[in-house]
Short mmCIF file of C-alpha atoms and ligand atoms in Angstrom, two decimals:
data_model
loop_
_atom_site.label_atom_id
_atom_site.label_comp_id
_atom_site.label_asym_id
_atom_site.label_seq_id
_atom_site.Cartn_x
_atom_site.Cartn_y
_atom_site.Cartn_z
CA MET A 558 109.49 133.86 161.49
CA VAL A 559 109.20 132.83 165.25
CA THR A 560 109.94 136.20 166.22
CA SER A 561 107.52 138.00 164.19
CA VAL A 562 104.74 135.26 165.12
CA ILE A 563 105.80 136.10 168.92
CA MET A 564 105.37 140.07 167.74
CA VAL A 565 102.11 139.59 166.33
CA LEU A 566 100.98 137.48 169.45
CA VAL A 567 102.31 140.39 171.65
CA LEU A 568 100.50 142.89 169.70
CA ILE A 569 97.23 141.32 170.07
CA MET A 570 97.60 140.79 173.38
CA LEU A 571 98.52 144.33 174.16
CA LEU A 572 95.23 145.75 172.65
CA PRO A 573 92.71 147.29 174.42
CA ARG A 574 90.17 144.70 175.60
CA ASP A 575 87.30 146.88 176.40
CA ALA A 576 86.72 148.60 172.98
CA GLN A 577 83.23 149.63 172.61
CA ALA A 578 81.29 151.18 169.48
CA ARG A 579 80.62 154.86 170.55
CA ASP A 580 78.14 157.18 169.09
CA LYS A 581 77.88 156.58 165.54
CA SER A 582 76.70 159.70 164.39
CA GLY A 583 79.83 161.33 164.34
CA ARG A 584 78.61 163.77 167.41
CA ILE A 585 81.38 164.48 170.12
CA THR A 586 79.66 163.60 173.39
CA THR A 587 82.16 162.73 175.59
CA ILE A 588 86.06 163.91 176.09
CA VAL A 589 88.34 162.30 178.62
CA ILE A 590 91.05 164.48 179.87
CA ASP A 591 93.91 162.77 181.45
CA ALA A 592 96.28 164.58 183.67
CA GLY A 593 99.86 162.75 183.70
CA HIS A 594 101.38 161.10 186.77
CA GLY A 595 100.33 161.36 190.15
CA GLY A 596 100.50 160.32 193.81
CA LYS A 597 103.89 158.49 193.97
CA ASP A 598 104.67 159.22 190.43
CA PRO A 599 105.90 162.78 190.56
CA GLY A 600 106.56 162.93 186.83
CA ALA A 601 109.16 165.57 185.63
CA LEU A 602 110.91 167.71 188.23
CA GLY A 603 111.53 171.53 187.88
CA ARG A 604 113.38 173.42 190.01
CA ASN A 605 110.10 174.39 191.88
CA SER A 606 107.31 172.32 190.74
CA ARG A 607 106.50 168.93 189.84
CA GLU A 608 105.07 167.86 186.50
CA LYS A 609 101.99 166.23 188.23
CA ASP A 610 100.73 169.19 189.78
CA ILE A 611 100.92 171.25 186.87
CA THR A 612 99.18 168.35 184.77
CA LEU A 613 96.19 168.21 187.01
CA LYS A 614 95.45 171.83 187.42
CA VAL A 615 95.50 172.51 183.47
CA ALA A 616 93.66 169.09 183.31
CA LEU A 617 90.77 170.39 185.83
CA LYS A 618 90.62 174.27 184.12
CA THR A 619 90.41 172.78 180.75
CA GLY A 620 87.32 170.49 181.63
CA GLU A 621 85.65 173.35 183.49
CA LEU A 622 86.33 175.63 180.45
CA ILE A 623 84.94 172.40 178.13
CA ARG A 624 81.88 171.98 180.58
CA LYS A 625 81.06 175.82 180.25
CA GLN A 626 81.25 176.39 176.58
CA HIS A 627 79.91 172.66 175.69
CA PRO A 628 77.24 171.91 178.16
CA ASP A 629 76.26 168.75 176.17
CA VAL A 630 79.50 167.17 176.29
CA LYS A 631 80.60 164.92 179.08
CA VAL A 632 83.93 165.85 180.38
CA VAL A 633 85.44 162.63 182.19
CA TYR A 634 88.55 162.83 183.92
CA THR A 635 91.24 160.11 184.65
CA ARG A 636 92.03 161.89 187.85
CA THR A 637 90.78 164.75 189.87
CA LYS A 638 93.33 164.85 192.82
CA ASP A 639 96.88 163.78 193.22
CA GLU A 640 96.46 160.02 193.20
CA PHE A 641 98.55 157.33 191.50
CA ILE A 642 96.45 156.16 188.57
CA GLU A 643 98.05 152.97 186.41
CA LEU A 644 98.78 153.54 182.68
CA HIS A 645 96.50 150.95 181.62
CA ARG A 646 93.65 152.15 183.85
CA ARG A 647 93.92 155.46 181.87
CA ALA A 648 93.31 154.27 178.77
CA GLU A 649 90.49 151.75 180.10
CA ILE A 650 88.74 154.96 181.40
CA ALA A 651 88.52 156.32 178.26
CA ASN A 652 87.36 153.06 176.29
CA ARG A 653 84.87 152.43 179.03
CA THR A 654 83.14 155.88 178.52
CA LYS A 655 83.18 155.46 175.12
CA ALA A 656 84.82 158.67 174.75
CA ASP A 657 85.30 160.41 171.44
CA LEU A 658 88.35 161.93 172.31
CA PHE A 659 91.32 161.42 174.91
CA ILE A 660 93.87 163.89 175.42
CA SER A 661 96.77 163.33 178.07
CA ILE A 662 98.45 166.27 179.32
CA HIS A 663 102.31 166.36 180.53
CA CYS A 664 105.29 168.44 181.02
CA ASN A 665 108.54 167.96 179.22
CA ALA A 666 111.77 167.81 180.56
CA HIS A 667 115.34 167.92 179.14
CA LYS A 668 119.03 167.58 180.49
CA SER A 669 119.57 170.50 178.65
CA ARG A 670 117.71 173.47 180.67
CA THR A 671 117.88 175.64 177.39
CA HIS A 672 115.00 173.48 175.57
CA TYR A 673 111.51 175.27 175.66
CA GLY A 674 108.36 174.99 173.78
CA ALA A 675 105.27 172.86 173.48
CA GLU A 676 104.80 169.74 171.15
CA THR A 677 102.00 167.04 171.01
CA PHE A 678 102.25 163.64 170.17
CA VAL A 679 99.88 161.12 168.21
CA MET A 680 100.42 157.41 168.59
CA GLY A 681 102.88 156.33 166.14
CA LEU A 682 106.45 155.15 165.38
CA HIS A 683 109.45 157.53 166.71
CA ARG A 684 111.55 159.31 163.83
CA SER A 685 113.81 160.47 166.34
CA GLN A 686 115.64 159.80 169.18
CA ALA A 687 114.36 162.99 170.89
CA ASN A 688 111.04 161.54 170.10
CA LEU A 689 111.83 158.38 171.36
CA ASP A 690 113.14 159.82 174.45
CA VAL A 691 110.06 161.68 175.34
CA ALA A 692 107.89 158.32 174.86
CA ARG A 693 110.51 156.53 177.07
CA PHE A 694 110.22 158.80 179.91
CA GLU A 695 106.00 159.15 180.03
CA ASN A 696 106.14 155.23 179.48
CA ALA A 697 108.54 155.14 182.37
CA ALA A 698 105.54 155.73 184.67
CA ILE A 699 104.65 152.11 184.56
CA LEU A 700 107.82 151.49 186.57
CA TYR A 701 105.77 152.56 189.75
CA GLU A 702 102.96 149.68 188.97
CA ASP A 703 103.17 146.33 190.55
CA ASP A 704 103.61 143.72 188.44
CA TYR A 705 104.10 146.03 185.16
CA LYS A 706 105.90 143.14 183.45
CA GLU A 707 102.44 140.70 183.52
CA LYS A 708 100.33 143.62 183.06
CA TYR A 709 102.38 145.39 179.93
CA GLU A 710 103.07 141.70 178.66
CA GLY A 711 106.84 142.20 178.99
CA PHE A 712 107.06 145.69 177.85
CA ASP A 713 110.33 147.42 178.82
CA PRO A 714 110.05 151.40 178.83
CA ASN A 715 113.71 151.61 178.68
CA SER A 716 114.62 148.88 176.12
CA PRO A 717 114.45 150.27 172.55
CA GLU A 718 113.35 146.69 171.30
CA SER A 719 109.98 147.05 173.27
CA TYR A 720 109.04 150.11 171.05
CA ILE A 721 109.32 147.91 167.88
CA ILE A 722 105.74 146.53 168.56
CA PHE A 723 104.53 150.01 167.60
CA SER A 724 106.00 149.52 164.23
CA MET A 725 102.93 146.99 163.35
CA TYR A 726 100.37 149.42 165.03
CA GLN A 727 97.92 150.72 162.70
CA ASN A 728 96.50 153.77 163.99
CA ILE A 729 92.53 153.99 162.56
CA TYR A 730 92.48 157.18 164.00
CA ARG A 731 95.52 159.06 162.90
CA GLU A 732 93.87 161.45 160.89
CA GLN A 733 91.56 162.60 163.59
CA SER A 734 94.29 162.24 166.09
CA LEU A 735 96.69 164.53 164.07
CA LEU A 736 93.74 167.06 163.32
CA MET A 737 93.46 167.59 167.34
CA ALA A 738 97.32 167.51 167.66
CA SER A 739 97.62 170.48 165.08
CA LEU A 740 94.76 172.33 166.46
CA VAL A 741 96.41 172.24 170.09
CA GLN A 742 99.61 173.33 168.69
CA ASN A 743 97.85 175.96 166.74
CA GLU A 744 96.11 177.10 170.00
CA LEU A 745 99.14 176.87 172.21
CA GLY A 746 101.16 179.04 169.98
CA ASP A 747 98.30 181.82 169.40
CA LYS A 748 96.99 181.80 173.37
CA SER A 749 99.49 180.96 175.45
CA LYS A 750 102.41 181.92 173.02
CA ARG A 751 104.37 178.92 173.54
CA PHE A 752 106.96 177.77 170.74
CA ASP A 753 105.75 175.59 168.32
CA ARG A 754 107.87 172.37 168.37
CA GLY A 755 105.47 170.71 166.23
CA VAL A 756 103.26 167.73 165.70
CA LYS A 757 104.79 164.46 166.61
CA GLU A 758 104.58 160.80 166.98
CA ALA A 759 106.11 158.19 169.38
CA GLY A 760 104.85 154.83 170.82
CA PHE A 761 103.20 155.81 174.10
CA LEU A 762 101.53 153.13 175.92
CA VAL A 763 98.60 155.53 177.18
CA LEU A 764 97.78 156.31 173.69
CA TYR A 765 98.39 152.49 172.25
CA ARG A 766 95.68 151.16 174.34
CA THR A 767 92.90 153.90 173.68
CA THR A 768 90.35 152.90 171.02
CA MET A 769 89.25 156.75 169.97
CA PRO A 770 91.28 159.86 168.57
CA SER A 771 94.01 160.49 171.28
CA VAL A 772 96.93 163.03 171.66
CA LEU A 773 99.34 163.70 174.46
CA VAL A 774 100.53 167.15 174.84
CA GLU A 775 103.71 168.09 176.43
CA LEU A 776 102.73 171.93 177.51
CA GLY A 777 106.41 172.94 177.93
CA PHE A 778 109.73 172.18 179.69
CA ILE A 779 109.56 172.11 183.34
CA SER A 780 113.53 171.86 183.14
CA ASN A 781 113.50 175.64 181.83
CA SER A 782 113.20 178.13 184.43
CA ASN A 783 111.36 180.66 182.38
CA GLU A 784 109.03 178.03 180.96
CA GLU A 785 108.37 176.40 184.55
CA GLU A 786 107.55 179.93 185.84
CA TYR A 787 104.92 179.93 183.12
CA LEU A 788 103.76 176.58 183.77
CA ARG A 789 103.46 177.10 187.28
CA SER A 790 101.59 180.41 187.34
CA SER A 791 97.91 180.12 187.66
CA GLN A 792 97.79 182.83 184.75
CA GLY A 793 99.84 180.44 182.50
CA GLN A 794 97.62 177.49 183.63
CA GLN A 795 94.59 179.51 182.73
CA GLN A 796 95.74 180.16 179.45
CA LEU A 797 97.10 176.70 178.77
CA ALA A 798 93.52 175.39 179.86
CA GLU A 799 92.00 177.90 177.34
CA SER A 800 94.36 176.73 174.47
CA LEU A 801 93.16 173.07 175.03
CA ALA A 802 89.66 174.12 175.25
CA ALA A 803 89.62 176.22 172.39
CA ALA A 804 91.34 173.36 170.30
CA PHE A 805 88.55 171.22 171.40
CA THR A 806 86.10 173.84 170.09
CA SER A 807 87.43 173.57 166.47
CA TYR A 808 87.73 170.04 166.76
CA ARG A 809 84.31 169.33 167.45
CA GLN A 810 83.30 171.70 164.96
CA HIS A 811 85.32 170.37 162.52
CA THR A 812 84.27 166.73 162.98
CA GLU A 813 80.72 167.59 163.57
CA LYS A 814 80.65 169.14 160.35
CA ASN A 815 82.16 166.73 158.12
CA SER A 816 80.39 163.75 159.51
CA LYS A 817 77.69 162.16 157.53
CA PRO A 818 74.95 159.58 158.26
CA ARG A 819 76.62 156.00 158.27
CA GLU A 820 75.34 154.82 155.30
CA VAL A 821 77.10 157.55 153.08
CA ILE A 822 80.72 155.72 152.71
CA SER A 823 82.96 158.25 151.06
CA GLN A 824 85.94 157.66 148.87
CA ALA A 825 89.08 157.14 150.88
CA ARG A 826 91.53 159.95 150.93
CA PRO A 827 95.06 159.72 151.33
CA ASN A 828 96.53 160.41 154.97
CA PRO A 829 97.43 163.78 155.84
CA THR A 830 100.74 164.71 154.47
CA ILE A 831 103.85 164.71 157.22
CA ILE A 832 106.94 166.63 155.84
CA ASN A 833 110.15 166.03 157.86
CA THR A 834 111.31 169.45 157.84
CA THR A 835 115.20 169.85 157.14
CA SER A 836 117.68 170.87 159.55
CA ALA A 837 118.26 174.15 157.73
CA ASP A 838 114.50 174.95 157.70
CA SER A 839 113.80 174.15 161.44
CA PRO A 840 113.14 176.51 163.93
CA ALA A 841 116.25 177.02 166.38
CA MET A 842 115.01 174.97 169.30
CA ALA A 843 113.06 172.16 167.29
CA SER A 844 114.98 168.70 167.15
CA PRO A 845 116.00 168.05 163.20
CA GLU A 846 113.22 166.18 162.89
CA THR A 847 110.32 168.06 164.01
CA LEU A 848 107.01 166.87 162.14
CA SER A 849 104.80 169.35 160.73
CA VAL A 850 101.47 168.43 159.54
CA VAL A 851 100.89 170.70 156.36
CA ARG A 852 97.52 169.23 155.62
CA ASN A 853 94.71 168.38 158.06
CA THR A 854 91.96 165.86 157.72
CA GLN A 855 90.03 165.98 154.43
CA THR A 856 86.47 166.38 154.20
CA GLY A 857 84.67 162.96 154.03
CA SER A 858 87.54 160.98 155.46
CA LEU A 859 85.99 160.56 158.79
CA ASP A 860 83.07 158.64 157.71
CA THR A 861 85.50 156.32 155.78
CA GLN A 862 87.51 155.67 159.27
CA LYS A 863 84.75 155.23 161.40
CA THR A 864 83.67 151.87 159.40
CA GLY A 865 86.56 149.95 161.27
CA GLN A 866 85.50 151.35 164.77
CA GLY A 867 85.70 149.03 167.43
CA LYS A 868 86.97 146.34 165.70
CA ARG A 869 90.60 146.95 164.77
CA GLN A 870 92.20 145.42 161.85
CA GLU A 871 94.50 142.48 162.65
CA PRO A 872 98.09 143.54 162.02
CA GLN A 873 98.72 140.83 158.98
CA SER A 874 95.68 142.45 157.07
CA VAL A 875 97.31 145.90 156.94
CA LYS A 876 96.98 147.41 153.52
CA THR A 877 98.53 150.43 152.02
CA LYS A 878 96.21 152.99 151.28
CA THR A 879 96.09 153.97 147.54
CA SER A 880 95.86 157.64 146.75
CA SER A 881 92.76 159.09 146.00
CA SER A 882 92.30 160.42 142.13
CA VAL A 883 89.87 163.24 143.64
CA THR A 884 92.31 166.65 143.66
CA ASP A 885 92.54 167.56 147.33
CA VAL A 886 91.78 171.17 147.65
CA THR A 887 93.76 172.58 150.83
CA TRP A 888 92.74 176.36 152.25
CA ARG A 889 95.68 177.99 153.35
CA VAL A 890 96.19 181.83 154.94
CA GLN A 891 99.02 183.85 153.48
CA ILE A 892 100.62 185.93 156.32
CA LEU A 893 103.87 187.06 154.24
CA THR A 894 105.65 187.48 151.04
CA SER A 895 109.74 187.96 150.74
CA PRO A 896 111.92 188.48 148.04
CA LYS A 897 114.32 186.07 150.11
CA LYS A 898 113.98 182.86 151.37
CA LEU A 899 113.09 183.31 154.98
CA ASN A 900 114.01 180.92 157.80
CA GLN A 901 111.50 179.23 159.67
CA SER A 902 112.89 180.77 162.78
CA HIS A 903 111.97 184.43 161.23
CA SER A 904 110.28 186.30 163.92
CA LYS A 905 106.89 186.43 161.79
CA LEU A 906 106.98 182.63 161.63
CA LYS A 907 108.16 181.11 164.65
CA ASN A 908 105.21 180.93 166.51
CA MET A 909 102.84 180.12 163.72
CA GLY A 910 101.78 176.63 163.20
CA ASN A 911 101.45 174.75 159.86
CA ILE A 912 103.99 177.24 157.73
CA PHE A 913 104.12 176.23 154.20
CA GLU A 914 106.42 177.89 151.78
CA TYR A 915 105.97 178.30 148.32
CA TYR A 916 107.64 180.28 145.21
CA HIS A 917 105.28 182.40 143.22
CA LYS A 918 105.48 185.03 140.86
CA GLY A 919 109.18 185.63 141.41
CA ALA A 920 108.80 185.87 145.56
CA TRP A 921 108.74 183.83 148.33
CA LYS A 922 105.23 183.41 149.96
CA TYR A 923 104.42 181.95 153.67
CA THR A 924 101.31 180.64 154.46
CA THR A 925 99.95 179.29 157.80
CA GLY A 926 97.20 176.67 158.42
CA ALA A 927 95.73 174.11 156.24
CA PHE A 928 91.85 173.57 156.03
CA SER A 929 89.60 171.64 153.63
CA THR A 930 87.21 174.47 153.55
CA GLU A 931 87.16 178.48 152.40
CA GLU A 932 85.05 179.05 155.69
CA GLU A 933 87.34 177.77 158.35
CA ALA A 934 90.21 179.53 156.58
CA LEU A 935 88.46 182.53 156.65
CA VAL A 936 87.83 182.24 160.20
CA TYR A 937 91.51 181.75 161.04
CA ARG A 938 92.46 184.87 158.72
CA ASN A 939 90.27 186.93 160.67
CA GLN A 940 92.07 185.59 164.07
CA LEU A 941 95.32 186.50 162.47
CA LYS A 942 94.12 189.81 161.41
CA ASN A 943 92.95 190.61 165.27
CA GLN A 944 96.93 189.52 166.02
CA GLY A 945 97.84 192.08 163.89
CA PHE A 946 98.51 190.35 160.37
CA SER A 947 96.16 193.21 158.64
CA ASP A 948 97.30 191.64 155.21
CA ALA A 949 96.55 188.02 155.86
CA PHE A 950 94.11 186.07 152.93
CA VAL A 951 92.99 183.21 152.00
CA VAL A 952 94.68 181.33 149.32
CA PRO A 953 93.63 177.79 147.65
CA PHE A 954 95.98 175.08 147.10
CA ALA A 955 95.83 171.86 144.83
CA GLY A 956 98.30 169.90 145.91
CA ASN A 957 101.27 171.87 146.28
CA GLU A 958 100.05 174.51 143.32
CA ARG A 959 98.49 177.34 144.03
CA ILE A 960 95.19 177.85 142.20
CA THR A 961 92.38 180.52 142.25
CA PRO A 962 89.71 180.65 144.47
CA GLU A 963 87.21 179.87 141.67
CA GLU A 964 89.33 177.13 140.74
CA ALA A 965 88.99 175.61 144.09
CA ARG A 966 85.40 176.08 144.93
CA LYS A 967 84.58 174.26 141.32
CA LEU A 968 86.68 171.91 142.26
CA GLN A 969 84.95 171.51 145.69
CA GLY A 970 81.52 171.40 143.70
CA LYS A 971 80.63 174.51 145.24
ZN1 ZN B 1562 104.78 163.24 181.73
#
């Protein structure tokens, strides 16, 4: 009991103190781009490069592209040069500028030099040792700070016990963060040809303290010599930045299209489903507990979430969401049919995001992407066609059951 009271107190103390209400219209007006590490904190080290240099270059290029493509969006960086910025300061910058989205850019490292691929995290409780290890490494940046024990209320990045506080964290921006994370993964796979290690969750202090949708992207493994060459090349950095900017564009379109005036509060929808892929289905290099988001934000859910903006719920008042009575329609793009069940490391599937498998009319069928509208799925299908999936077509689902487009449109009131 005493322990839990202390935990709640610690949790409240750790909450951001300068949360401010942002643009209520649902428009995306400000993005904060956070280049991981810097100055005395080099981040992960490769043979020929340092994480802090790669993250800065990719961050600046990403911001440049977003400024060009979205002149009405304010791009704010947590750093623009090689300097040390404390972790809590990074979140404060995002909170003070009332950012609508926070993206923290990092590179991964592993003692096994064979690991490669990109993964994107949202704030949450780790479900595997591998995910905890990534968070531990990134949180260890606070060890470079003076008085980190006081500033982070005794949080010890290397102690598993410290991570218990995250189990009480209620992420009111979870759906939006998951949407951005899965868009980032899609684009890193498409444009940068990175191996997709999936969308994951873990307790990152920098995300914990932000009061907006936020993701932390690990662009690739600096410890893998092939991937390091890509990460440090200017062509690679340009492609990575293009991927992040494209993900932002999709995120903005999706968010602004789905936002309605504040007075209209739509029915609460269930959280996106996260499926723990079994090890048998996992791509060869992904950890057994890789998460894959199979359904993204549903239409209307953003409005409901925005009602809690700026005033986080106390941990005590956390309630379990009830599932919606409205049938959820998900639009996917089918790319492959096979008489035999395929492994997800199959050459045609391994670089695709959000793979969904189902058995229908005597064959195994594979789709990619998950959208709440037919239009978005069609845009994605066209992209896939350009990439050589000439037979790709859109299929709607009610839950996990395939339905006809007519049924889907009817369910969606079209
Ligand atoms: Zn890092």
